[in-house]
Coordinates of C-alpha atoms in Angstrom, one line a residue:
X95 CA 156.4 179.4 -134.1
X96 CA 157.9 182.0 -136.3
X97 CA 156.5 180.8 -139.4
X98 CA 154.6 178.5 -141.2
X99 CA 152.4 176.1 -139.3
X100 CA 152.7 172.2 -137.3
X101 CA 150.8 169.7 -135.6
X102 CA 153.1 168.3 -132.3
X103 CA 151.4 165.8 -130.1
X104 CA 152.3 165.4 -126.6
X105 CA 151.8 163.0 -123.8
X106 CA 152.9 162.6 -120.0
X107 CA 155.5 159.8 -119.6
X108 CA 154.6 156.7 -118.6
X109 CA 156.2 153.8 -117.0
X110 CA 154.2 152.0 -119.5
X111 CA 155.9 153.7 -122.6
X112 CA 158.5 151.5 -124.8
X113 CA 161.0 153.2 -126.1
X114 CA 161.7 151.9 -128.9
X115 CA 164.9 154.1 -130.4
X116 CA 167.2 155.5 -128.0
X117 CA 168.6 158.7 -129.1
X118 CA 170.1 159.8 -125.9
X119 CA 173.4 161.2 -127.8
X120 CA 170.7 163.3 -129.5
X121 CA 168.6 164.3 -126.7
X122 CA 165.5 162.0 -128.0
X123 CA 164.2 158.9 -127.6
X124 CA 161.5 157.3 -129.8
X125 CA 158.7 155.2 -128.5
X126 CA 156.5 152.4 -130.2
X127 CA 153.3 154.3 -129.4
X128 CA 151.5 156.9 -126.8
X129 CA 148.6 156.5 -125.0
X130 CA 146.2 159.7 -124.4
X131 CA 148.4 161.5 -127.1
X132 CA 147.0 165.1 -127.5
X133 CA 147.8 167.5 -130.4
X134 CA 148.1 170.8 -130.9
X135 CA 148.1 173.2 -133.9
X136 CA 150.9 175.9 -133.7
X137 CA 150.9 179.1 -136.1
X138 CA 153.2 181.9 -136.2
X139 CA 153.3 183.9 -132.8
X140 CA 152.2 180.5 -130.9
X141 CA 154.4 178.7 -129.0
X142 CA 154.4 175.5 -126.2
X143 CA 156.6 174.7 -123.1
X144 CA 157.1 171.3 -122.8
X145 CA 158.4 169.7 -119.3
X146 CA 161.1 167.4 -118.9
X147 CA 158.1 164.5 -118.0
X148 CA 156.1 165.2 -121.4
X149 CA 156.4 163.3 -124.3
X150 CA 156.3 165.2 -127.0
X151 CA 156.1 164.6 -131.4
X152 CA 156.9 167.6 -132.8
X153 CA 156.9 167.9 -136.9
X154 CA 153.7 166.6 -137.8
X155 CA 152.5 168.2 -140.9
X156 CA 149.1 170.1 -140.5
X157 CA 147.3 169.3 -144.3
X158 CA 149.6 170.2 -146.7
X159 CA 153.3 169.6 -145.5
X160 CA 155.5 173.0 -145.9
X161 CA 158.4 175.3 -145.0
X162 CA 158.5 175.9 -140.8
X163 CA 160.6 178.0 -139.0
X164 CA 160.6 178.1 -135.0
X165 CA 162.7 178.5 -132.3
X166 CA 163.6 175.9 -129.9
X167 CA 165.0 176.8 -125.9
X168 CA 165.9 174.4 -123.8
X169 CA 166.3 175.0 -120.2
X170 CA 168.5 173.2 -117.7
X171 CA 166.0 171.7 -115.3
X172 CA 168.3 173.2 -112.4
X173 CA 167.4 176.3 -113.4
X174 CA 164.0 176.0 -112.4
X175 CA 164.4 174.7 -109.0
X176 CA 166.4 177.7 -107.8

């Protein structure tokens, strides 16, 4: 997080999730609804990896909704098996 602050909520994929918008072309899928859904608070210096198995719901406002600025890397999986 460079700036400002978010809630994102994650979960491990299930086989029991339904996905209820597929987004593929946009690398994301939505789903109807996540079950043991955790959330965390992100300020500036923070920052989460996520794995290719999580489920993740980032831009959740944390009280008051404002400006955020963060970086995003995504890493070809491949990478990490070599």
């Amino acid at each position: 997080m460079i700036s400002g602050e978010e809630t994102m909520g994650f979960a491990r994929h299930s086989e029991r999730l339904c996905v209820s918008t597929d987004l593929s072309d946009q690398d994301a899928y939505l789903f109807d609804e996540l079950e043991n859904e955790t959330f965390l608070h992100l300020q500036p210096g923070q920052f989460v990896v996520f794995l290719p198995h999580d489920v993740h719901r980032p831009g959740c406002a944390t009280g008051e909704p404002g400006p955020v600025r963060k970086a995003i890397v995504k890493i070809d999986t491949v990478l990490l098996l070599e």
